[in-house]
Amino acid sequence: MIASMEKLGRFCFDWLCLRPRSHSSSARRAWVFGLLAATCACNGGQLALAAQILTPASAPVAAPSSSVQVLHWWTSASERKAADLLVQRLADEHIEWQDAAIPGGAGIGAGKVLKGRVLAGDAPEVTQMIGVSIAEWAEMGLLLELDNVAAAGNWNSFLFPTVQSLIQHRRHVVAAPLGIHRVNTLYYNRALFAQLRLAPPQTWREFEAAVHKLRAARVQPLAQSSEAWQVAALFENLVLAESGPEFYRELFVRRSPAAAADPRSANALQRLRMIKGWMRGPVEERPWTDIVAQFARQPVGMLIMGDWAKPELAEHGAVLDRDYGCAAAPDTGKYHLYSVDALSMFAGDYRHMAAQEKMARLLVTPALQGDFNALKGGVPVRRDADPARMDSCARASWTTFAKGAAVQAPSLVHRMATDEATRDAIIAEVQRYFLDDRVTVAEAQRRIGALFKMFNLRNQGVPGAQDTDRRR
C-alpha cells in the first residue's frame, strides 16, 4: 500500500508539466480533479478518492476547530525542542498542536507521507514545506492563501526579498516562513586545531593543508556520511566554492547541460572524490545525527554541515566558541548557501482557517523568530532582527544573507533550487559517483548533463524555483 501511494505521488507531480494556462482557482481545481481522477483510475478506478480530496464544499459545513495537525520532520533531540517551543506558543494562543512527526533527514520520508495522505483525502492542516515544493502544491490550488494575514502584518516591510519570493506563488502568499539555515557551514575542533597550530581554513588550499596535518596526527580529518543527501550537500558546497552563486544557479536552477560539462563541475567532482580518499576507512551510511555525535565525542577535525548541527552539538555538551568553532566552508566565506524553513496550510474545508491564520501571524513575530531559531540553529527571516542577540555563527549567517541575491545560492539538497524529481536524480548520480570509484569524473558529468536535457524537455521551467532573478 505504501509503495503504491509513493508511485501515485510521483505520478501526480509528473503531471505538473501539463498544468492549465488559466490561473483561476476554479480552473486549477478542475485540472487537479482531472489529475487525481486519472491517478486514481490507474489504481483501480477509485474516482471517489479524488472527489473526497477536492470537493469539500459538498460535505456538511463543519464547526470551526481550534486544533491543527502539523506534519513535519523535526525529530532529532534539538529539533524536537524547537518544535516543542511552537507547541507551547500555540497553546498560549489557545491552539492545539496535533503532532505528526515523520523521521528522516532532509524531509525525504515526510514528503512521501504527505503525498500519500493528500491522495487519500487526509491532508494535515499544516505541513512543513520548503523550496520548490511550496509552488508545486500551490499550483494545484490546495494551499490556503495567507494574503490577508501578510497584508495586515505588513510582511513585505520586514521579510528578506528572497524569503518573500519563496513563500509566494502567482502573487499569493501560501506559506509562513520560520527561519533561514546556512548550509555552507564548517565546524572545527578547537582543541585539536590549537594542538596542531591550525587556523580555520578559509580556502581549499588551507583546507587541504589542515587535512594533511590531521591525518599525520592520526586524526580523522572530516566527519562524513555516505547517505545520499549528505554526500550531495557536500558536493553543492564544493560547487559553490569552485564557482560562486551565478554558476551554481546555472547548474542547479537553470539545469544547463553546458554547466554540467564545465571544468568547474569537474573540479568539484574531483574534490569530492579526494575528500573520500582522505577518510580513515570506508565512509559508512549514517544519519546526520550520528555524524554530529561523532564530531562531538571523538577526535575528529572538522565537519561540513548546515547550521542545524549547532544545537545538536549542544545536546552532546559541546559549546560553540569553547569546544568547537564555526566558519564558512572553504572558499564560500562571501556566500550563503541557504535553506528556508516554512509551514504551509492546506485549505481543506476551511473549518481550521481561523487557527491556521492565527498560527501564521504568530510564526513571523520577532519574539518567536528569535526564540525558535536559537533552538533550531537558523536565523530569523526578518530584516529587522538584532544580530547582537545572535551567537557568532548565527550572526555571520544573518549578515551574509542580508547582503542580497548576489551572494545567495539556493540549496539543491533542500529543495530550494529545482523540482523534486530533478533533485532526486542529481543526488542519486552524485552518490553513485561517490560510492563507485570506477565512475569517472567525465562519466558523472555526462550523466548529469543527460538528466538536465531530459528534465528540460519534460518541463520548461518550474514555478517557485529559487532563481532570485525571476519575477512572478
Tab-separated table of C-alpha atoms in Angstrom:
chain	number	residue	atom	x	y	z
A	1	MET	CA	0.000	0.000	0.000
A	2	ILE	CA	2.778	2.455	0.910
A	3	ALA	CA	4.692	1.688	-2.256
A	4	SER	CA	1.524	2.232	-4.260
A	5	MET	CA	0.949	5.621	-2.666
A	6	GLU	CA	4.538	6.692	-3.363
A	7	LYS	CA	4.084	5.719	-7.002
A	8	LEU	CA	0.838	7.694	-7.196
A	9	GLY	CA	2.547	10.685	-5.578
A	10	ARG	CA	5.316	10.665	-8.167
A	11	PHE	CA	2.737	10.296	-10.941
A	12	CYS	CA	0.791	13.218	-9.524
A	13	PHE	CA	3.787	15.556	-9.695
A	14	ASP	CA	4.783	14.353	-13.174
A	15	TRP	CA	1.503	15.948	-14.335
A	16	LEU	CA	2.713	19.415	-13.320
A	17	CYS	CA	4.154	19.973	-16.806
A	18	LEU	CA	0.554	19.761	-18.126
A	19	ARG	CA	-0.885	22.369	-15.745
A	20	PRO	CA	-3.642	24.643	-17.136
A	21	ARG	CA	-2.890	28.068	-18.535
A	22	SER	CA	-5.716	29.636	-16.552
A	23	HIS	CA	-4.738	30.891	-13.113
A	24	SER	CA	-8.259	30.921	-11.684
A	25	SER	CA	-8.999	28.836	-8.602
A	26	SER	CA	-11.859	27.001	-10.330
A	27	ALA	CA	-9.707	26.119	-13.328
A	28	ARG	CA	-6.893	24.864	-11.112
A	29	ARG	CA	-9.265	22.758	-9.030
A	30	ALA	CA	-10.880	21.327	-12.164
A	31	TRP	CA	-7.456	20.434	-13.505
A	32	VAL	CA	-6.354	18.858	-10.235
A	33	PHE	CA	-9.583	16.895	-10.064
A	34	GLY	CA	-8.816	15.521	-13.519
A	35	LEU	CA	-5.225	14.830	-12.464
A	36	LEU	CA	-6.225	12.906	-9.363
A	37	ALA	CA	-9.104	11.187	-11.119
A	38	ALA	CA	-6.685	9.856	-13.718
A	39	THR	CA	-4.254	8.916	-10.974
A	40	CYS	CA	-6.920	7.083	-9.011
A	41	ALA	CA	-8.180	5.383	-12.176
A	42	CYS	CA	-4.716	3.896	-12.560
A	43	ASN	CA	-5.210	2.466	-9.099
A	44	GLY	CA	-8.455	0.627	-9.730
A	45	GLY	CA	-10.827	3.385	-10.819
A	46	GLN	CA	-11.342	4.889	-7.368
A	47	LEU	CA	-12.625	8.245	-8.627
A	48	ALA	CA	-14.343	8.901	-5.328
A	49	LEU	CA	-10.883	9.398	-3.824
A	50	ALA	CA	-10.277	12.473	-5.937
A	51	ALA	CA	-13.725	13.795	-5.130
A	52	GLN	CA	-13.060	13.329	-1.429
A	53	ILE	CA	-9.869	15.400	-1.666
A	54	LEU	CA	-11.039	18.240	-3.823
A	55	THR	CA	-14.770	18.750	-3.244
A	56	PRO	CA	-15.068	19.622	0.436
A	57	ALA	CA	-17.876	22.059	-0.358
A	58	SER	CA	-20.186	19.123	-0.981
A	59	ALA	CA	-19.714	17.927	2.605
A	60	PRO	CA	-21.770	19.275	5.516
A	61	VAL	CA	-20.402	22.506	6.963
A	62	ALA	CA	-18.260	21.670	9.992
A	63	ALA	CA	-17.834	23.769	13.107
A	64	PRO	CA	-14.617	25.812	13.415
A	65	SER	CA	-11.754	23.965	15.063
A	66	SER	CA	-9.018	25.367	17.299
A	67	SER	CA	-6.680	22.432	16.697
A	68	VAL	CA	-4.261	21.866	13.812
A	69	GLN	CA	-2.391	18.724	12.885
A	70	VAL	CA	1.190	19.551	11.883
A	71	LEU	CA	3.218	17.208	9.656
A	72	HIS	CA	6.953	17.829	9.936
A	73	TRP	CA	10.360	16.160	10.137
A	74	TRP	CA	11.809	17.863	13.223
A	75	THR	CA	12.622	14.651	15.067
A	76	SER	CA	16.172	14.959	16.408
A	77	ALA	CA	16.675	15.943	20.055
A	78	SER	CA	17.405	19.592	19.248
A	79	GLU	CA	14.731	19.859	16.555
A	80	ARG	CA	12.172	18.440	18.952
A	81	LYS	CA	12.943	21.259	21.409
A	82	ALA	CA	12.341	23.818	18.669
A	83	ALA	CA	9.046	22.136	17.729
A	84	ASP	CA	8.011	21.990	21.388
A	85	LEU	CA	8.503	25.757	21.587
A	86	LEU	CA	5.990	26.152	18.759
A	87	VAL	CA	3.599	23.795	20.549
A	88	GLN	CA	3.773	25.924	23.709
A	89	ARG	CA	3.429	29.268	21.926
A	90	LEU	CA	0.378	27.983	20.048
A	91	ALA	CA	-1.101	26.702	23.304
A	92	ASP	CA	-0.702	30.220	24.702
A	93	GLU	CA	-2.928	31.340	21.803
A	94	HIS	CA	-5.450	28.547	22.561
A	95	ILE	CA	-4.470	26.490	19.526
A	96	GLU	CA	-3.794	22.778	19.972
A	97	TRP	CA	-0.866	21.315	18.010
A	98	GLN	CA	-1.524	17.698	16.997
A	99	ASP	CA	1.862	16.246	16.203
A	100	ALA	CA	2.582	14.229	13.045
A	101	ALA	CA	6.379	13.917	13.055
A	102	ILE	CA	7.998	11.814	10.300
A	103	PRO	CA	11.642	10.780	10.840
A	104	GLY	CA	14.182	11.189	8.073
A	105	GLY	CA	16.892	13.683	7.135
A	106	ALA	CA	16.089	16.434	4.586
A	107	GLY	CA	12.373	15.615	4.822
A	108	ILE	CA	12.529	12.807	2.270
A	109	GLY	CA	10.214	10.493	4.224
A	110	ALA	CA	7.843	13.304	5.191
A	111	GLY	CA	7.408	14.324	1.556
A	112	LYS	CA	6.346	10.808	0.586
A	113	VAL	CA	3.935	10.546	3.514
A	114	LEU	CA	2.388	13.915	2.633
A	115	LYS	CA	1.698	12.879	-0.959
A	116	GLY	CA	0.092	9.656	0.203
A	117	ARG	CA	-2.096	11.423	2.748
A	118	VAL	CA	-3.308	14.034	0.281
A	119	LEU	CA	-4.187	11.352	-2.259
A	120	ALA	CA	-6.063	9.507	0.491
A	121	GLY	CA	-8.097	12.615	1.375
A	122	ASP	CA	-6.353	13.000	4.726
A	123	ALA	CA	-4.214	16.118	4.323
A	124	PRO	CA	-2.898	17.682	7.560
A	125	GLU	CA	-3.952	21.236	8.339
A	126	VAL	CA	-0.320	22.384	8.481
A	127	THR	CA	2.815	20.900	6.967
A	128	GLN	CA	6.479	21.740	6.941
A	129	MET	CA	7.206	22.646	3.337
A	130	ILE	CA	10.318	24.085	1.765
A	131	GLY	CA	11.532	25.474	-1.512
A	132	VAL	CA	10.017	24.468	-4.830
A	133	SER	CA	7.655	22.071	-3.042
A	134	ILE	CA	5.615	25.098	-1.925
A	135	ALA	CA	4.987	26.152	-5.523
A	136	GLU	CA	4.213	22.593	-6.630
A	137	TRP	CA	1.438	22.226	-4.054
A	138	ALA	CA	0.181	25.793	-4.558
A	139	GLU	CA	-0.087	25.207	-8.297
A	140	MET	CA	-2.665	22.516	-7.583
A	141	GLY	CA	-4.796	25.001	-5.642
A	142	LEU	CA	-4.603	23.039	-2.388
A	143	LEU	CA	-2.860	25.558	-0.111
A	144	LEU	CA	-4.583	28.178	1.997
A	145	GLU	CA	-3.792	31.677	0.742
A	146	LEU	CA	-2.496	33.891	3.526
A	147	ASP	CA	-2.715	37.212	1.688
A	148	ASN	CA	-4.910	38.874	4.326
A	149	VAL	CA	-2.583	37.809	7.135
A	150	ALA	CA	0.505	39.020	5.262
A	151	ALA	CA	-1.106	42.323	4.307
A	152	ALA	CA	-2.404	43.017	7.826
A	153	GLY	CA	1.001	42.196	9.280
A	154	ASN	CA	2.846	44.153	6.570
A	155	TRP	CA	5.155	41.205	5.910
A	156	ASN	CA	6.729	42.912	2.903
A	157	SER	CA	8.176	45.562	5.194
A	158	PHE	CA	10.386	43.163	7.158
A	159	LEU	CA	10.897	39.893	5.243
A	160	PHE	CA	14.034	39.430	3.185
A	161	PRO	CA	13.165	39.671	-0.551
A	162	THR	CA	14.340	36.122	-1.249
A	163	VAL	CA	12.083	34.827	1.520
A	164	GLN	CA	9.145	36.855	0.170
A	165	SER	CA	9.668	35.311	-3.255
A	166	LEU	CA	9.873	31.814	-1.814
A	167	ILE	CA	6.543	31.917	0.040
A	168	GLN	CA	4.579	33.456	-2.826
A	169	HIS	CA	3.016	31.738	-5.823
A	170	ARG	CA	1.297	33.692	-8.558
A	171	ARG	CA	1.389	36.719	-6.224
A	172	HIS	CA	-0.418	34.911	-3.410
A	173	VAL	CA	1.254	34.201	-0.045
A	174	VAL	CA	0.974	30.455	0.553
A	175	ALA	CA	3.402	29.791	3.422
A	176	ALA	CA	4.644	31.301	6.675
A	177	PRO	CA	8.472	31.440	6.899
A	178	LEU	CA	10.219	30.330	10.074
A	179	GLY	CA	13.975	30.578	9.655
A	180	ILE	CA	16.990	30.553	7.342
A	181	HIS	CA	19.689	27.891	7.506
A	182	ARG	CA	23.217	28.274	6.158
A	183	VAL	CA	24.231	25.008	4.512
A	184	ASN	CA	27.848	26.057	3.828
A	185	THR	CA	28.977	25.885	7.457
A	186	LEU	CA	32.281	24.434	8.661
A	187	TYR	CA	32.784	23.287	12.260
A	188	TYR	CA	36.264	22.648	13.614
A	189	ASN	CA	37.567	21.076	16.822
A	190	ARG	CA	39.195	23.944	18.720
A	191	ALA	CA	41.353	21.739	20.950
A	192	LEU	CA	42.765	19.768	18.011
A	193	PHE	CA	43.346	22.905	15.970
A	194	ALA	CA	45.157	24.564	18.884
A	195	GLN	CA	47.246	21.438	19.490
A	196	LEU	CA	48.293	21.248	15.827
A	197	ARG	CA	48.568	25.036	15.468
A	198	LEU	CA	45.963	25.151	12.747
A	199	ALA	CA	43.827	28.133	11.757
A	200	PRO	CA	40.271	27.627	10.486
A	201	PRO	CA	40.698	27.032	6.735
A	202	GLN	CA	39.262	29.798	4.596
A	203	THR	CA	40.370	28.409	1.213
A	204	TRP	CA	40.584	24.966	-0.365
A	205	ARG	CA	44.400	25.116	-0.173
A	206	GLU	CA	44.215	25.800	3.580
A	207	PHE	CA	41.595	23.068	3.991
A	208	GLU	CA	43.843	20.572	2.209
A	209	ALA	CA	46.805	21.560	4.384
A	210	ALA	CA	44.727	21.121	7.538
A	211	VAL	CA	43.588	17.687	6.365
A	212	HIS	CA	47.176	16.533	5.858
A	213	LYS	CA	48.212	17.759	9.314
A	214	LEU	CA	45.273	15.996	10.934
A	215	ARG	CA	45.990	12.779	9.063
A	216	ALA	CA	49.651	12.951	10.074
A	217	ALA	CA	48.455	13.158	13.692
A	218	ARG	CA	46.262	10.068	13.044
A	219	VAL	CA	43.094	12.096	13.428
A	220	GLN	CA	40.031	11.672	11.241
A	221	PRO	CA	40.044	14.944	9.274
A	222	LEU	CA	36.327	15.175	8.478
A	223	ALA	CA	33.123	13.572	9.784
A	224	GLN	CA	31.081	12.490	6.768
A	225	SER	CA	28.330	10.030	5.880
A	226	SER	CA	27.746	8.288	2.549
A	227	GLU	CA	23.984	8.868	2.912
A	228	ALA	CA	22.771	10.260	-0.424
A	229	TRP	CA	21.597	13.703	0.684
A	230	GLN	CA	24.643	14.280	2.876
A	231	VAL	CA	27.031	13.456	0.021
A	232	ALA	CA	25.105	15.790	-2.268
A	233	ALA	CA	25.189	18.542	0.381
A	234	LEU	CA	28.979	18.282	0.466
A	235	PHE	CA	29.033	18.399	-3.341
A	236	GLU	CA	26.898	21.544	-3.539
A	237	ASN	CA	29.304	23.199	-1.090
A	238	LEU	CA	32.190	22.269	-3.398
A	239	VAL	CA	30.364	23.611	-6.466
A	240	LEU	CA	29.699	26.922	-4.717
A	241	ALA	CA	33.331	27.107	-3.575
A	242	GLU	CA	34.598	26.411	-7.075
A	243	SER	CA	32.320	28.749	-8.965
A	244	GLY	CA	30.273	31.240	-6.927
A	245	PRO	CA	26.477	31.740	-6.900
A	246	GLU	CA	25.960	32.620	-10.591
A	247	PHE	CA	27.474	29.415	-11.968
A	248	TYR	CA	25.839	27.482	-9.133
A	249	ARG	CA	22.420	28.710	-10.337
A	250	GLU	CA	23.335	27.912	-13.914
A	251	LEU	CA	23.999	24.316	-12.870
A	252	PHE	CA	21.264	23.606	-10.340
A	253	VAL	CA	18.473	26.127	-11.047
A	254	ARG	CA	18.672	26.538	-14.817
A	255	ARG	CA	19.932	22.957	-15.229
A	256	SER	CA	22.370	23.802	-18.006
A	257	PRO	CA	23.990	20.783	-19.732
A	258	ALA	CA	26.886	23.084	-20.635
A	259	ALA	CA	27.402	23.854	-16.948
A	260	ALA	CA	27.389	20.140	-16.145
A	261	ALA	CA	30.226	19.691	-18.688
A	262	ASP	CA	32.128	22.750	-17.428
A	263	PRO	CA	35.621	22.316	-15.869
A	264	ARG	CA	34.289	23.870	-12.658
A	265	SER	CA	31.862	20.983	-12.243
A	266	ALA	CA	34.708	18.582	-12.950
A	267	ASN	CA	36.848	20.215	-10.277
A	268	ALA	CA	34.051	19.933	-7.702
A	269	LEU	CA	33.630	16.231	-8.503
A	270	GLN	CA	37.379	15.655	-8.263
A	271	ARG	CA	37.479	17.324	-4.860
A	272	LEU	CA	34.540	15.219	-3.682
A	273	ARG	CA	36.473	12.063	-4.517
A	274	MET	CA	39.609	13.491	-2.945
A	275	ILE	CA	37.746	14.032	0.337
A	276	LYS	CA	36.557	10.429	0.261
A	277	GLY	CA	40.159	9.303	-0.149
A	278	TRP	CA	41.198	11.244	2.953
A	279	MET	CA	38.876	9.272	5.210
A	280	ARG	CA	40.295	6.673	7.544
A	281	GLY	CA	38.480	3.571	6.320
A	282	PRO	CA	35.168	3.203	4.444
A	283	VAL	CA	32.640	6.027	4.599
A	284	GLU	CA	29.563	4.443	6.141
A	285	GLU	CA	25.968	5.496	5.555
A	286	ARG	CA	24.770	7.066	8.803
A	287	PRO	CA	22.094	9.621	9.699
A	288	TRP	CA	23.205	13.201	10.188
A	289	THR	CA	22.646	12.998	13.926
A	290	ASP	CA	25.250	10.216	14.164
A	291	ILE	CA	27.734	12.318	12.202
A	292	VAL	CA	27.213	15.240	14.583
A	293	ALA	CA	27.659	12.881	17.562
A	294	GLN	CA	30.907	11.569	16.069
A	295	PHE	CA	32.265	15.099	15.718
A	296	ALA	CA	31.224	15.964	19.280
A	297	ARG	CA	32.512	12.824	21.006
A	298	GLN	CA	35.531	11.616	19.036
A	299	PRO	CA	38.777	13.239	17.918
A	300	VAL	CA	37.558	14.458	14.519
A	301	GLY	CA	38.995	17.594	12.995
A	302	MET	CA	36.118	19.107	11.005
A	303	LEU	CA	32.509	18.818	9.928
A	304	ILE	CA	30.754	20.469	6.969
A	305	MET	CA	27.010	20.627	7.586
A	306	GLY	CA	24.195	23.151	7.827
A	307	ASP	CA	23.846	25.223	10.983
A	308	TRP	CA	21.131	22.867	12.286
A	309	ALA	CA	24.112	20.840	13.569
A	310	LYS	CA	24.891	23.554	16.126
A	311	PRO	CA	22.020	22.879	18.569
A	312	GLU	CA	22.502	19.140	18.060
A	313	LEU	CA	26.119	19.560	19.165
A	314	ALA	CA	24.799	21.253	22.300
A	315	GLU	CA	22.805	18.077	23.022
A	316	HIS	CA	26.192	16.330	23.374
A	317	GLY	CA	27.578	19.015	25.678
A	318	ALA	CA	29.665	20.770	23.006
A	319	VAL	CA	29.732	24.554	23.358
A	320	LEU	CA	30.274	26.972	20.478
A	321	ASP	CA	33.484	29.041	20.728
A	322	ARG	CA	34.710	26.791	23.543
A	323	ASP	CA	34.760	23.235	22.211
A	324	TYR	CA	34.293	23.981	18.535
A	325	GLY	CA	34.407	26.904	16.188
A	326	CYS	CA	32.124	27.832	13.321
A	327	ALA	CA	33.100	29.335	9.963
A	328	ALA	CA	32.010	29.287	6.343
A	329	ALA	CA	33.033	26.252	4.301
A	330	PRO	CA	36.325	26.801	2.427
A	331	ASP	CA	36.129	29.380	-0.390
A	332	THR	CA	32.493	30.221	0.428
A	333	GLY	CA	33.024	32.912	3.064
A	334	LYS	CA	31.344	35.577	0.903
A	335	TYR	CA	28.345	33.387	0.052
A	336	HIS	CA	25.245	31.968	1.693
A	337	LEU	CA	24.028	28.530	0.582
A	338	TYR	CA	20.556	28.720	2.048
A	339	SER	CA	17.554	26.655	3.037
A	340	VAL	CA	14.419	28.302	4.422
A	341	ASP	CA	12.071	26.551	6.846
A	342	ALA	CA	8.386	27.307	6.266
A	343	LEU	CA	4.955	25.993	7.172
A	344	SER	CA	2.098	25.832	4.649
A	345	MET	CA	-1.581	25.310	5.391
A	346	PHE	CA	-3.965	23.049	3.456
A	347	ALA	CA	-7.303	24.716	2.760
A	348	GLY	CA	-9.469	21.628	3.239
A	349	ASP	CA	-12.984	22.516	4.347
A	350	TYR	CA	-11.804	25.824	5.887
A	351	ARG	CA	-13.028	24.992	9.395
A	352	HIS	CA	-9.414	25.275	10.632
A	353	MET	CA	-8.782	28.566	8.820
A	354	ALA	CA	-9.007	30.824	11.872
A	355	ALA	CA	-6.459	28.712	13.763
A	356	GLN	CA	-4.234	28.454	10.678
A	357	GLU	CA	-4.231	32.214	10.139
A	358	LYS	CA	-3.534	32.896	13.819
A	359	MET	CA	-0.630	30.444	13.624
A	360	ALA	CA	0.781	32.176	10.527
A	361	ARG	CA	0.639	35.558	12.302
A	362	LEU	CA	2.456	34.137	15.301
A	363	LEU	CA	5.263	32.469	13.316
A	364	VAL	CA	6.728	35.707	11.960
A	365	THR	CA	6.646	37.716	15.200
A	366	PRO	CA	10.052	38.955	16.395
A	367	ALA	CA	9.886	37.074	19.705
A	368	LEU	CA	9.061	33.705	18.175
A	369	GLN	CA	11.559	34.182	15.346
A	370	GLY	CA	14.355	34.836	17.813
A	371	ASP	CA	13.483	32.050	20.236
A	372	PHE	CA	12.723	29.382	17.620
A	373	ASN	CA	15.900	29.956	15.612
A	374	ALA	CA	18.060	29.992	18.737
A	375	LEU	CA	16.836	26.427	19.359
A	376	LYS	CA	16.844	25.342	15.699
A	377	GLY	CA	20.237	26.764	14.706
A	378	GLY	CA	18.981	29.058	11.947
A	379	VAL	CA	18.447	32.806	11.787
A	380	PRO	CA	15.286	34.947	11.570
A	381	VAL	CA	13.659	35.684	8.218
A	382	ARG	CA	13.234	39.291	9.340
A	383	ARG	CA	15.443	42.123	8.084
A	384	ASP	CA	14.911	43.959	11.373
A	385	ALA	CA	16.341	41.176	13.560
A	386	ASP	CA	19.053	42.200	16.025
A	387	PRO	CA	22.348	40.443	15.159
A	388	ALA	CA	23.775	41.467	18.545
A	389	ARG	CA	21.439	38.902	20.153
A	390	MET	CA	22.794	36.072	17.960
A	391	ASP	CA	25.766	33.818	18.599
A	392	SER	CA	28.874	34.203	16.425
A	393	CYS	CA	27.786	31.554	13.937
A	394	ALA	CA	24.253	32.908	13.508
A	395	ARG	CA	25.498	36.489	13.260
A	396	ALA	CA	27.793	35.589	10.350
A	397	SER	CA	24.942	33.748	8.626
A	398	TRP	CA	22.399	36.550	9.015
A	399	THR	CA	24.732	39.376	7.974
A	400	THR	CA	25.888	37.440	4.894
A	401	PHE	CA	22.340	36.583	3.811
A	402	ALA	CA	21.345	40.229	4.316
A	403	LYS	CA	23.747	41.260	1.526
A	404	GLY	CA	21.212	40.065	-1.010
A	405	ALA	CA	20.737	37.794	-4.002
A	406	ALA	CA	24.236	38.316	-5.398
A	407	VAL	CA	25.753	36.299	-2.540
A	408	GLN	CA	22.901	33.819	-2.075
A	409	ALA	CA	22.729	30.313	-3.530
A	410	PRO	CA	19.604	28.114	-3.154
A	411	SER	CA	20.353	24.648	-1.785
A	412	LEU	CA	19.750	21.840	-4.254
A	413	VAL	CA	19.500	19.229	-1.497
A	414	HIS	CA	16.936	21.192	0.485
A	415	ARG	CA	14.580	21.798	-2.488
A	416	MET	CA	15.449	25.463	-2.903
A	417	ALA	CA	16.920	25.169	-6.411
A	418	THR	CA	14.805	22.841	-8.530
A	419	ASP	CA	11.903	20.428	-8.623
A	420	GLU	CA	11.918	17.239	-6.591
A	421	ALA	CA	12.354	14.828	-9.499
A	422	THR	CA	15.455	16.651	-10.785
A	423	ARG	CA	16.809	16.995	-7.264
A	424	ASP	CA	16.432	13.290	-6.526
A	425	ALA	CA	18.047	12.304	-9.822
A	426	ILE	CA	21.074	14.571	-9.278
A	427	ILE	CA	21.511	13.357	-5.702
A	428	ALA	CA	21.422	9.727	-6.905
A	429	GLU	CA	24.079	10.396	-9.558
A	430	VAL	CA	26.357	12.219	-7.117
A	431	GLN	CA	26.078	9.418	-4.577
A	432	ARG	CA	26.719	6.811	-7.297
A	433	TYR	CA	29.900	8.657	-8.252
A	434	PHE	CA	30.967	8.956	-4.608
A	435	LEU	CA	30.453	5.269	-3.825
A	436	ASP	CA	31.847	3.742	-7.025
A	437	ASP	CA	35.442	4.691	-7.791
A	438	ARG	CA	35.077	3.166	-11.251
A	439	VAL	CA	32.786	6.026	-12.282
A	440	THR	CA	34.973	8.708	-13.848
A	441	VAL	CA	34.514	12.442	-13.481
A	442	ALA	CA	33.695	12.687	-17.193
A	443	GLU	CA	31.055	9.964	-16.940
A	444	ALA	CA	29.412	11.655	-13.939
A	445	GLN	CA	29.319	14.955	-15.839
A	446	ARG	CA	27.851	13.269	-18.897
A	447	ARG	CA	25.116	11.558	-16.886
A	448	ILE	CA	24.162	14.736	-15.021
A	449	GLY	CA	24.074	16.666	-18.305
A	450	ALA	CA	21.823	13.975	-19.831
A	451	LEU	CA	19.482	14.287	-16.855
A	452	PHE	CA	19.262	18.033	-17.421
A	453	LYS	CA	18.401	17.565	-21.103
A	454	MET	CA	15.683	15.067	-20.226
A	455	PHE	CA	14.096	17.163	-17.481
A	456	ASN	CA	14.314	20.372	-19.512
A	457	LEU	CA	12.382	18.698	-22.322
A	458	ARG	CA	9.719	17.417	-19.915
A	459	ASN	CA	9.286	20.626	-18.009
A	460	GLN	CA	10.254	24.008	-19.390
A	461	GLY	CA	10.679	25.755	-16.038
A	462	VAL	CA	9.191	25.043	-12.609
A	463	PRO	CA	7.189	27.702	-10.744
A	464	GLY	CA	8.908	28.534	-7.485
A	465	ALA	CA	12.459	27.533	-8.456
A	466	GLN	CA	14.637	29.856	-6.447
A	467	ASP	CA	16.330	31.744	-9.222
A	468	THR	CA	16.269	35.048	-7.385
A	469	ASP	CA	16.165	36.935	-10.692
A	470	ARG	CA	12.675	35.649	-11.513
A	471	ARG	CA	9.681	37.976	-11.226
A	472	ARG	CA	6.374	36.083	-10.818
